[in-house]
Amino acid sequence: MNYRSRQKRGQAPTFFYAPADQIDETSLTLSGQEAKHATTVCRLAKGSQMTVTDGAGNAYDCEITGVKRGVVHADIVRAHRRLGEPFATVTLAVGVGKPATVDWIVEKGVELGVSSIVPIRCANSVSGLSDSAAAKRRLSRWRRLALGAMKQSLRSVRPDVHEIMSIDDARTLIDDHQMSFIADPDGQPLSIAAHSHVQMTKSLLFVGPEAGFTNDECARLIDAGAVPFSLGARRLRAETAAIVSLTLLLKELDEL
Amino acid sequence: MNYRSRQKRGQAPTFFYAPADQIDETSLTLSGQEAKHATTVCRLAKGSQMTVTDGAGNAYDCEITGVKRGVVHADIVRAHRRLGEPFATVTLAVGVGKPATVDWIVEKGVELGVSSIVPIRCANSVSGLSDSAAAKRRLSRWRRLALGAMKQSLRSVRPDVHEIMSIDDARTLIDDHQMSFIADPDGQPLSIAAHSHVQMTKSLLFVGPEAGFTNDECARLIDAGAVPFSLGARRLRAETAAIVSLTLLLKELDEL
């Protein structure tokens, strides 16, 4: 339903993206696909209003002054800092399964407000991740999807998508976060599991691939400090478990 | 990650379905696609254990006694009542948008535990719903998806998928439920919006199509008693908003 569509009616249906080197104090340009999207799909032209973000927390309300040779030129009317961004910093560490599933989790994770995404190679990951060409293709696809979801959800920070790492490397991330969580049928509801941790400005959430983390992987993550929490009595598919976990965590962090 | 996969390891990876007329006190049969799925995909054979549900709240642990002419015969070892079912009764009323979006919402809604699904024809619905052949095709697809999701999520009740109804008819459902909710950017967080309603064993959740409910539709639903609640500061796509709303409601109902 494009939640917020009514509130945002009259605004451009998306944010546009320009890298910092195309932005100065009073004006900016859109080029390439962004310019094409603005002029062809959204039919913006001289005099149109739009909001552009640099993906680093800056967003600019602009007025288009002209379109020349496929480049959109605009004057900055107003600057915002961290528009659409959550207060909480959430890292989503996701076991790499089938392409469609991970793509979808990346997109929804960014929409919901994660700060960064860490793809993990684990025992039940799909094969082919050691072929670095295939892994690179998937990584650049996730980064494109993260950019698109940032614009679509009206965020101003483009979440990092890290290179695929081993579960042992991902495990060391637990020490860098105030709280880490992992869905586990034996865990308690998240609101109870996280109860004593009022200050969780920086948290880490592990979600497994389709076939799950192995018992051993789960035990090692929990041993390193990840708190197990339950997702209710029904069995959820990987992508459902990912989004439900993230929703519950963001609710606990007062972002929902 | 197939949440619960570790807990359920060793069990069949899905429930099977048999209509009540194929089940008697001590034995049952699987036929058609169900029998094929059991024998070909899951490679079950004489002596294999499986769990079969009638979709009406009964589930049976069985042992296969034989497979003859594409029909699986099994002895009932143990019967369960409402296995995998939530205590709360939640009806999901969803504005009919693009096929892939509604299909997905139906599947995820059933996984998460809804009791019934009401597809709504609203101002921003896709066209073609008045062609009754197309509407019938979509309805039977949703019913198939609901059956599949029931089996996959290890539930024993097959949620009803009602025929597509007008938003005015859907509006009258509000009176049949203890609480009704609708996502709205002007609403409060659900935990606050629902705060005073401890007993909500029967609730109704409205989720819009891609382009949202119109202001007028929203106002009429709220006027009839639907409580508006917010989904945070970021703009969510239709399918994300649907699953996030449902997750928050189920959390409020202590199902998550």
Coordinates of C-alpha atoms in Angstrom, one line a residue:
Chain A
M1 CA 0.0 0.0 0.0
N2 CA 3.0 2.3 0.0
Y3 CA 2.5 3.0 3.7
R4 CA 3.0 6.8 4.1
S5 CA 1.7 7.3 0.6
R6 CA -1.1 9.5 1.8
Q7 CA 1.2 11.5 4.0
K8 CA 3.7 11.9 1.2
R9 CA 1.1 12.5 -1.5
G10 CA 2.3 15.5 -3.7
Q11 CA 5.9 14.6 -3.0
A12 CA 8.0 12.7 -5.6
P13 CA 7.3 9.0 -5.2
T14 CA 10.9 8.3 -4.4
F15 CA 14.2 9.9 -3.4
F16 CA 16.9 10.3 -6.0
Y17 CA 20.5 9.5 -5.5
A18 CA 23.6 11.6 -6.3
P19 CA 27.1 10.9 -5.1
A20 CA 28.7 13.6 -3.0
D21 CA 30.9 14.8 -5.8
Q22 CA 27.9 15.9 -7.8
I23 CA 26.6 18.1 -4.9
D24 CA 27.9 21.5 -4.0
E25 CA 26.6 24.1 -1.5
T26 CA 23.8 25.4 -3.7
S27 CA 23.2 23.0 -6.5
L28 CA 23.5 19.4 -7.6
T29 CA 23.2 17.2 -10.7
L30 CA 21.7 13.8 -11.4
S31 CA 23.3 11.7 -14.1
G32 CA 23.0 8.3 -15.7
Q33 CA 20.1 6.0 -14.5
E34 CA 19.1 8.5 -11.8
A35 CA 18.6 11.3 -14.4
K36 CA 16.7 8.9 -16.7
H37 CA 14.5 7.7 -13.9
A38 CA 13.7 11.3 -12.9
T39 CA 12.9 12.5 -16.4
T40 CA 11.5 9.5 -18.1
V41 CA 9.7 7.4 -15.4
C42 CA 8.8 10.2 -13.0
R43 CA 8.4 12.8 -15.8
L44 CA 10.2 15.6 -13.8
A45 CA 11.3 18.6 -15.8
K46 CA 12.5 22.2 -15.3
G47 CA 10.6 23.7 -12.3
S48 CA 9.8 20.2 -10.8
Q49 CA 10.5 19.6 -7.1
M50 CA 12.5 16.5 -6.0
T51 CA 14.5 15.2 -3.0
V52 CA 18.0 13.9 -3.6
T53 CA 20.1 12.1 -1.1
D54 CA 23.9 11.4 -1.2
G55 CA 23.4 8.1 0.7
A56 CA 25.5 9.3 3.5
G57 CA 22.8 10.9 5.6
N58 CA 22.3 14.1 3.6
A59 CA 19.1 14.9 1.7
Y60 CA 18.3 17.9 -0.3
D61 CA 14.9 19.3 -1.4
C62 CA 15.6 20.7 -4.9
E63 CA 14.1 22.5 -7.8
I64 CA 15.1 21.4 -11.3
T65 CA 16.7 24.2 -13.3
G66 CA 17.3 22.3 -16.5
V67 CA 18.0 19.0 -18.2
K68 CA 21.0 19.0 -20.6
R69 CA 22.5 16.0 -22.4
G70 CA 20.9 13.5 -20.0
V71 CA 22.1 15.4 -16.9
V72 CA 19.5 16.9 -14.5
H73 CA 20.6 20.2 -12.9
A74 CA 18.9 21.4 -9.8
D75 CA 19.1 24.2 -7.2
I76 CA 19.1 23.1 -3.5
V77 CA 16.2 24.7 -1.6
R78 CA 16.7 23.0 1.7
A79 CA 19.1 20.5 3.3
H80 CA 18.2 17.8 5.8
R81 CA 20.4 15.6 8.0
R82 CA 19.5 11.9 8.5
L83 CA 16.0 12.3 7.0
G84 CA 14.0 9.1 7.4
E85 CA 16.8 7.4 9.4
P86 CA 16.2 5.4 12.6
F87 CA 18.0 6.2 15.9
A88 CA 19.0 2.6 16.4
T89 CA 21.9 1.0 14.5
V90 CA 21.0 -2.5 13.4
T91 CA 23.3 -4.8 11.5
L92 CA 21.6 -7.7 9.7
A93 CA 23.8 -10.8 9.3
V94 CA 22.2 -13.1 6.8
G95 CA 23.1 -16.6 5.9
V96 CA 23.5 -16.7 2.1
G97 CA 20.8 -19.0 0.6
K98 CA 19.0 -18.9 -2.7
P99 CA 19.4 -15.7 -4.7
A100 CA 15.7 -14.7 -4.6
T101 CA 15.5 -15.1 -0.8
V102 CA 18.6 -13.1 0.0
D103 CA 17.7 -10.4 -2.5
W104 CA 14.3 -10.1 -0.9
I105 CA 15.8 -10.0 2.7
V106 CA 18.2 -7.3 1.6
E107 CA 15.5 -5.1 0.1
K108 CA 13.1 -5.5 3.1
G109 CA 15.9 -5.1 5.6
V110 CA 16.8 -1.7 4.1
E111 CA 13.2 -0.6 3.9
L112 CA 12.8 -1.4 7.6
G113 CA 15.9 0.6 8.5
V114 CA 19.0 -1.6 8.9
S115 CA 22.3 0.2 8.9
S116 CA 24.3 -2.5 7.3
I117 CA 24.1 -6.0 6.0
V118 CA 26.6 -8.8 6.4
P119 CA 26.1 -11.8 4.1
I120 CA 27.4 -15.0 5.7
R121 CA 28.8 -18.2 4.2
C122 CA 27.6 -21.0 6.4
A123 CA 27.3 -24.8 6.3
N124 CA 23.8 -24.6 4.7
S125 CA 24.7 -21.8 2.3
V126 CA 24.1 -22.5 -1.4
S127 CA 27.2 -23.6 -3.3
G128 CA 29.0 -21.4 -5.7
L129 CA 30.0 -18.7 -3.2
S130 CA 33.6 -19.6 -3.5
D131 CA 33.5 -18.7 -7.2
S132 CA 34.6 -15.1 -6.7
A133 CA 33.0 -13.9 -10.0
A134 CA 29.6 -15.3 -8.9
A135 CA 30.0 -13.9 -5.4
K136 CA 30.9 -10.5 -6.8
R137 CA 27.9 -10.5 -9.1
R138 CA 25.6 -11.2 -6.1
L139 CA 27.3 -8.6 -4.0
S140 CA 26.9 -5.9 -6.6
R141 CA 23.3 -6.9 -7.0
W142 CA 22.6 -6.6 -3.3
R143 CA 24.3 -3.2 -3.3
R144 CA 22.0 -2.0 -6.1
L145 CA 19.0 -3.4 -4.3
A146 CA 20.0 -1.6 -1.1
L147 CA 20.3 1.7 -3.0
G148 CA 16.9 1.2 -4.6
A149 CA 15.3 0.3 -1.3
M150 CA 16.9 3.4 0.4
K151 CA 15.3 5.6 -2.2
Q152 CA 12.0 3.9 -2.2
S153 CA 11.7 3.9 1.6
L154 CA 12.7 7.6 1.7
R155 CA 15.9 7.0 3.7
S156 CA 19.0 9.1 3.4
V157 CA 21.6 6.6 4.3
R158 CA 22.6 3.8 1.9
P159 CA 23.3 0.8 4.1
D160 CA 26.6 -0.9 3.6
V161 CA 26.5 -4.4 2.2
H162 CA 29.7 -6.1 3.3
E163 CA 31.6 -8.7 1.3
I164 CA 30.5 -12.3 2.0
M165 CA 32.2 -13.4 5.2
S166 CA 32.6 -16.7 7.0
I167 CA 30.4 -17.5 10.0
D168 CA 33.6 -17.4 12.1
D169 CA 34.4 -13.8 11.0
A170 CA 30.7 -12.9 11.5
R171 CA 30.9 -14.3 15.0
T172 CA 33.6 -11.7 15.9
L173 CA 31.1 -8.9 15.1
I174 CA 29.2 -9.9 18.3
D175 CA 31.9 -8.1 20.4
D176 CA 31.4 -4.9 18.4
H177 CA 27.7 -4.7 19.2
Q178 CA 25.9 -4.0 22.5
M179 CA 23.4 -6.8 21.9
S180 CA 23.2 -9.7 19.4
F181 CA 20.3 -11.9 18.7
I182 CA 19.4 -15.1 16.9
A183 CA 16.1 -16.8 16.3
D184 CA 15.9 -20.1 18.0
P185 CA 12.9 -22.3 18.8
D186 CA 14.2 -22.8 22.3
G187 CA 14.5 -19.1 23.0
Q188 CA 12.0 -16.9 24.8
P189 CA 10.0 -14.1 23.2
L190 CA 12.3 -11.3 22.2
S191 CA 10.6 -8.8 24.5
I192 CA 11.6 -11.1 27.4
A193 CA 15.0 -12.1 26.0
A194 CA 16.0 -8.4 25.5
H195 CA 14.2 -7.2 28.6
S196 CA 17.2 -6.2 30.7
H197 CA 18.9 -4.4 27.8
V198 CA 17.3 -0.9 27.7
Q199 CA 20.2 0.7 25.9
M200 CA 20.7 -1.2 22.6
T201 CA 21.6 1.5 20.2
K202 CA 23.9 -0.8 18.3
S203 CA 22.6 -4.3 17.8
L204 CA 23.2 -7.3 15.5
L205 CA 20.7 -9.8 14.2
F206 CA 21.5 -13.2 12.8
V207 CA 19.2 -14.8 10.3
G208 CA 19.9 -18.2 8.7
P209 CA 19.6 -19.5 5.1
E210 CA 16.7 -21.7 4.0
A211 CA 18.0 -24.8 5.7
G212 CA 18.9 -22.9 8.8
F213 CA 22.2 -22.5 10.7
T214 CA 23.4 -25.9 11.9
N215 CA 23.1 -26.8 15.6
D216 CA 26.8 -26.3 15.9
E217 CA 26.7 -22.8 14.2
C218 CA 23.8 -21.8 16.4
A219 CA 25.6 -23.0 19.6
R220 CA 28.8 -21.1 18.6
L221 CA 26.9 -17.9 18.0
I222 CA 25.0 -18.2 21.3
D223 CA 28.3 -19.1 23.0
A224 CA 29.8 -15.9 21.7
G225 CA 27.0 -13.8 23.1
A226 CA 24.1 -13.9 20.7
V227 CA 20.8 -14.1 22.7
P228 CA 18.3 -16.7 21.4
F229 CA 14.7 -15.7 21.0
S230 CA 11.6 -17.5 19.7
L231 CA 9.4 -16.7 16.7
G232 CA 6.3 -18.4 17.9
A233 CA 4.8 -21.8 17.4
R234 CA 4.6 -22.0 13.6
R235 CA 7.4 -22.8 11.3
L236 CA 8.4 -19.9 9.2
R237 CA 10.2 -19.8 5.9
A238 CA 13.6 -18.2 5.8
E239 CA 12.5 -14.9 4.4
T240 CA 9.5 -14.7 6.7
A241 CA 11.6 -15.5 9.8
A242 CA 14.1 -12.7 8.7
I243 CA 11.5 -10.0 8.4
V244 CA 9.6 -11.1 11.5
S245 CA 12.8 -11.1 13.6
L246 CA 13.7 -7.7 12.3
T247 CA 10.3 -6.3 13.0
L248 CA 10.3 -7.6 16.5
L249 CA 13.8 -6.1 17.1
L250 CA 12.8 -2.7 15.7
K251 CA 9.7 -2.8 17.9
E252 CA 11.9 -3.5 20.9
L253 CA 14.1 -0.5 19.9
D254 CA 11.0 1.7 19.6
E255 CA 11.4 2.2 15.9
L256 CA 8.0 0.6 15.2
Chain B
M1 CA 16.2 -20.7 7.7
N2 CA 13.1 -22.7 8.2
Y3 CA 12.7 -21.5 11.7
R4 CA 12.0 -24.5 13.9
S5 CA 13.9 -26.7 11.4
R6 CA 16.3 -27.8 14.1
Q7 CA 13.5 -28.5 16.5
K8 CA 11.7 -30.5 13.9
R9 CA 14.7 -32.3 12.4
G10 CA 13.8 -35.9 11.9
Q11 CA 10.2 -35.1 11.3
A12 CA 8.8 -34.9 7.8
P13 CA 9.6 -31.5 6.4
T14 CA 5.9 -30.7 5.9
F15 CA 2.4 -31.7 6.9
F16 CA 0.3 -33.6 4.4
Y17 CA -3.4 -32.9 3.7
A18 CA -6.3 -35.3 3.5
P19 CA -9.9 -34.2 3.4
A20 CA -12.1 -35.5 6.3
D21 CA -13.8 -38.1 4.1
Q22 CA -10.4 -39.9 3.6
I23 CA -9.9 -40.2 7.3
D24 CA -11.6 -42.7 9.7
E25 CA -10.9 -43.6 13.3
T26 CA -7.8 -45.7 12.7
S27 CA -6.5 -45.1 9.2
L28 CA -6.4 -42.6 6.4
T29 CA -5.4 -42.2 2.8
L30 CA -3.5 -39.6 0.7
S31 CA -4.5 -39.2 -2.9
G32 CA -3.6 -37.1 -5.9
Q33 CA -1.0 -34.4 -5.6
E34 CA -0.6 -35.1 -1.8
A35 CA 0.3 -38.8 -2.4
K36 CA 2.6 -37.8 -5.2
H37 CA 4.3 -35.2 -3.0
A38 CA 4.7 -37.7 -0.2
T39 CA 6.1 -40.5 -2.3
T40 CA 8.1 -38.7 -5.0
V41 CA 9.3 -35.5 -3.4
C42 CA 9.6 -36.6 0.2
R43 CA 10.4 -40.2 -0.7
L44 CA 8.1 -41.7 1.9
A45 CA 7.3 -45.4 1.6
K46 CA 5.9 -48.3 3.6
G47 CA 7.0 -47.8 7.2
S48 CA 7.6 -44.1 7.0
Q49 CA 6.2 -41.7 9.6
M50 CA 4.2 -38.6 8.5
T51 CA 1.8 -36.1 9.9
V52 CA -1.5 -35.5 8.1
T53 CA -4.0 -32.8 8.8
D54 CA -7.6 -32.4 7.6
G55 CA -7.3 -28.6 7.5
A56 CA -10.1 -28.4 10.1
G57 CA -7.8 -28.5 13.2
N58 CA -7.2 -32.2 13.3
A59 CA -3.7 -33.6 12.8
Y60 CA -2.6 -37.3 12.8
D61 CA 0.8 -38.8 13.3
C62 CA 0.7 -41.9 11.0
E63 CA 2.7 -44.8 9.7
I64 CA 2.4 -45.6 6.0
T65 CA 1.2 -49.2 5.5
G66 CA 1.4 -49.2 1.7
V67 CA 1.1 -47.3 -1.5
K68 CA -1.3 -48.7 -4.2
R69 CA -2.2 -47.1 -7.5
G70 CA -1.0 -43.7 -6.4
V71 CA -2.9 -43.8 -3.1
V72 CA -1.0 -43.8 0.2
H73 CA -2.5 -45.9 3.0
A74 CA -1.6 -45.1 6.6
D75 CA -2.5 -46.2 10.1
I76 CA -3.1 -43.4 12.6
V77 CA -0.7 -43.6 15.6
R78 CA -1.8 -40.5 17.4
A79 CA -4.3 -37.7 17.0
H80 CA -3.8 -34.0 17.9
R81 CA -6.3 -31.2 18.1
R82 CA -5.3 -27.7 16.8
L83 CA -1.7 -28.6 16.5
G84 CA 0.4 -25.5 15.6
E85 CA -2.6 -23.2 15.8
P86 CA -2.6 -19.8 17.6
F87 CA -5.0 -18.9 20.4
A88 CA -5.9 -15.6 18.7
T89 CA -8.3 -15.4 15.8
V90 CA -7.0 -12.8 13.3
T91 CA -8.7 -12.0 10.0
L92 CA -6.5 -10.3 7.4
A93 CA -8.5 -8.1 5.0
V94 CA -6.2 -7.2 2.1
G95 CA -6.8 -4.8 -0.8
V96 CA -6.3 -6.7 -4.0
G97 CA -3.3 -5.3 -5.9
K98 CA -0.8 -7.0 -8.2
P99 CA -1.0 -10.8 -8.3
A100 CA 2.5 -11.4 -7.0
T101 CA 2.0 -9.1 -4.0
V102 CA -1.3 -10.6 -2.9
D103 CA -0.1 -14.1 -3.4
W104 CA 2.8 -13.3 -1.2
I105 CA 0.7 -11.7 1.5
V106 CA -1.7 -14.7 1.5
E107 CA 1.3 -17.1 1.9
K108 CA 3.0 -15.2 4.6
G109 CA -0.3 -14.4 6.4
V110 CA -1.1 -18.1 6.7
E111 CA 2.5 -18.9 7.8
L112 CA 2.2 -16.4 10.6
G113 CA -1.2 -17.7 11.8
V114 CA -4.2 -15.8 10.3
S115 CA -7.5 -17.6 10.6
S116 CA -9.0 -16.1 7.5
I117 CA -8.3 -13.9 4.6
V118 CA -10.7 -11.4 3.0
P119 CA -9.6 -10.0 -0.4
I120 CA -11.0 -6.5 -0.9
R121 CA -11.8 -4.7 -4.1
C122 CA -11.0 -1.0 -3.4
A123 CA -10.5 2.2 -5.4
N124 CA -6.8 1.4 -6.0
S125 CA -7.2 -2.2 -6.7
V126 CA -5.9 -3.5 -10.0
S127 CA -8.5 -3.7 -12.8
G128 CA -9.9 -7.0 -14.1
L129 CA -11.5 -8.0 -10.8
S130 CA -15.0 -7.6 -12.3
D131 CA -14.2 -10.2 -14.9
S132 CA -15.5 -13.1 -12.8
A133 CA -13.3 -15.7 -14.6
A134 CA -10.1 -13.9 -13.7
A135 CA -11.4 -13.3 -10.1
K136 CA -12.2 -17.0 -9.8
R137 CA -8.7 -18.0 -11.0
R138 CA -7.1 -15.7 -8.5
L139 CA -9.3 -16.9 -5.7
S140 CA -8.5 -20.6 -6.4
R141 CA -4.8 -19.7 -6.5
W142 CA -5.0 -18.0 -3.1
R143 CA -6.8 -21.1 -1.7
R144 CA -4.1 -23.4 -3.1
L145 CA -1.4 -21.1 -1.6
A146 CA -3.2 -21.1 1.8
L147 CA -3.2 -24.9 1.8
G148 CA 0.5 -25.1 0.9
A149 CA 1.4 -22.5 3.6
M150 CA -0.7 -24.4 6.2
K151 CA 1.3 -27.6 5.5
Q152 CA 4.7 -25.8 5.3
S153 CA 4.2 -23.9 8.6
L154 CA 2.9 -27.1 10.3
R155 CA -0.5 -25.7 11.1
S156 CA -3.6 -27.9 11.2
V157 CA -6.3 -25.3 10.2
R158 CA -6.6 -24.3 6.6
P159 CA -7.5 -20.6 6.7
D160 CA -10.6 -19.6 4.7
V161 CA -10.0 -17.3 1.7
H162 CA -13.3 -15.5 1.1
E163 CA -14.5 -14.4 -2.2
I164 CA -13.4 -10.9 -3.2
M165 CA -15.7 -8.4 -1.5
S166 CA -16.3 -4.6 -1.8
I167 CA -14.7 -2.4 0.8
D168 CA -18.2 -1.5 2.0
D169 CA -19.0 -5.2 2.7
A170 CA -15.6 -5.6 4.4
R171 CA -16.4 -2.6 6.5
T172 CA -19.3 -4.4 8.0
L173 CA -16.9 -7.1 9.3
I174 CA -15.6 -4.6 11.9
D175 CA -18.7 -5.1 14.0
D176 CA -18.0 -8.9 14.1
H177 CA -14.6 -8.4 15.6
Q178 CA -13.5 -7.3 19.0
M179 CA -10.8 -5.0 17.6
S180 CA -10.0 -3.8 14.1
F181 CA -6.8 -2.1 12.9
I182 CA -5.5 -0.2 10.0
A183 CA -2.0 1.1 9.3
D184 CA -2.0 4.9 9.1
P185 CA 1.0 7.3 9.2
D186 CA -1.0 9.5 11.6
G187 CA -1.6 6.6 14.0
Q188 CA 0.3 5.8 17.2
P189 CA 2.5 2.7 17.6
L190 CA 0.3 -0.4 17.8
S191 CA 1.3 -1.2 21.4
I192 CA -0.2 2.1 22.4
A193 CA -3.2 2.1 20.0
A194 CA -4.2 -1.4 21.3
H195 CA -3.2 -0.7 24.8
S196 CA -6.6 -0.7 26.5
H197 CA -7.8 -3.8 24.7
V198 CA -6.4 -6.7 26.7
Q199 CA -9.0 -9.2 25.4
M200 CA -8.7 -9.3 21.6
T201 CA -9.2 -12.9 20.8
K202 CA -10.9 -11.9 17.6
S203 CA -9.3 -9.2 15.6
L204 CA -9.3 -7.8 12.1
L205 CA -6.4 -6.2 10.3
F206 CA -6.8 -4.1 7.1
V207 CA -3.9 -3.8 4.7
G208 CA -4.1 -1.8 1.5
P209 CA -3.0 -2.5 -2.1
E210 CA 0.2 -1.1 -3.6
A211 CA -1.3 2.4 -4.1
G212 CA -2.9 2.3 -0.6
F213 CA -6.5 2.8 0.5
T214 CA -7.7 6.3 -0.6
N215 CA -8.1 8.9 2.1
D216 CA -11.9 8.4 1.9
E217 CA -11.6 4.6 2.3
C218 CA -9.3 5.0 5.3
A219 CA -11.6 7.5 6.9
R220 CA -14.6 5.3 6.5
L221 CA -12.8 2.3 8.0
I222 CA -11.6 4.4 10.9
D223 CA -15.1 5.8 11.3
A224 CA -16.5 2.3 11.5
G225 CA -14.2 1.5 14.3
A226 CA -10.8 0.4 12.8
V227 CA -8.0 1.8 15.1
P228 CA -5.2 3.5 13.1
F229 CA -1.6 2.6 14.0
S230 CA 1.7 3.7 12.6
L231 CA 4.5 1.7 11.0
G232 CA 7.4 3.9 11.8
A233 CA 9.2 6.6 9.9
R234 CA 10.1 4.8 6.7
R235 CA 7.9 4.2 3.7
L236 CA 7.2 0.5 3.3
R237 CA 6.1 -1.3 0.2
A238 CA 2.6 -2.9 0.3
E239 CA 3.9 -6.4 1.1
T240 CA 6.3 -5.2 3.7
A241 CA 3.6 -3.1 5.4
A242 CA 1.3 -6.2 5.5
I243 CA 3.7 -8.5 7.1
V244 CA 5.1 -5.9 9.5
S245 CA 1.5 -5.0 10.6
L246 CA 0.6 -8.6 11.1
T247 CA 3.8 -9.3 13.1
L248 CA 3.1 -6.3 15.4
L249 CA -0.5 -7.4 15.9
L250 CA 0.5 -11.0 16.7
K251 CA 3.2 -9.7 19.1
E252 CA 0.5 -7.7 20.8
L253 CA -1.6 -10.9 21.0
D254 CA 1.3 -12.8 22.6
E255 CA 1.7 -15.1 19.7
L256 CA 5.2 -13.9 19.0

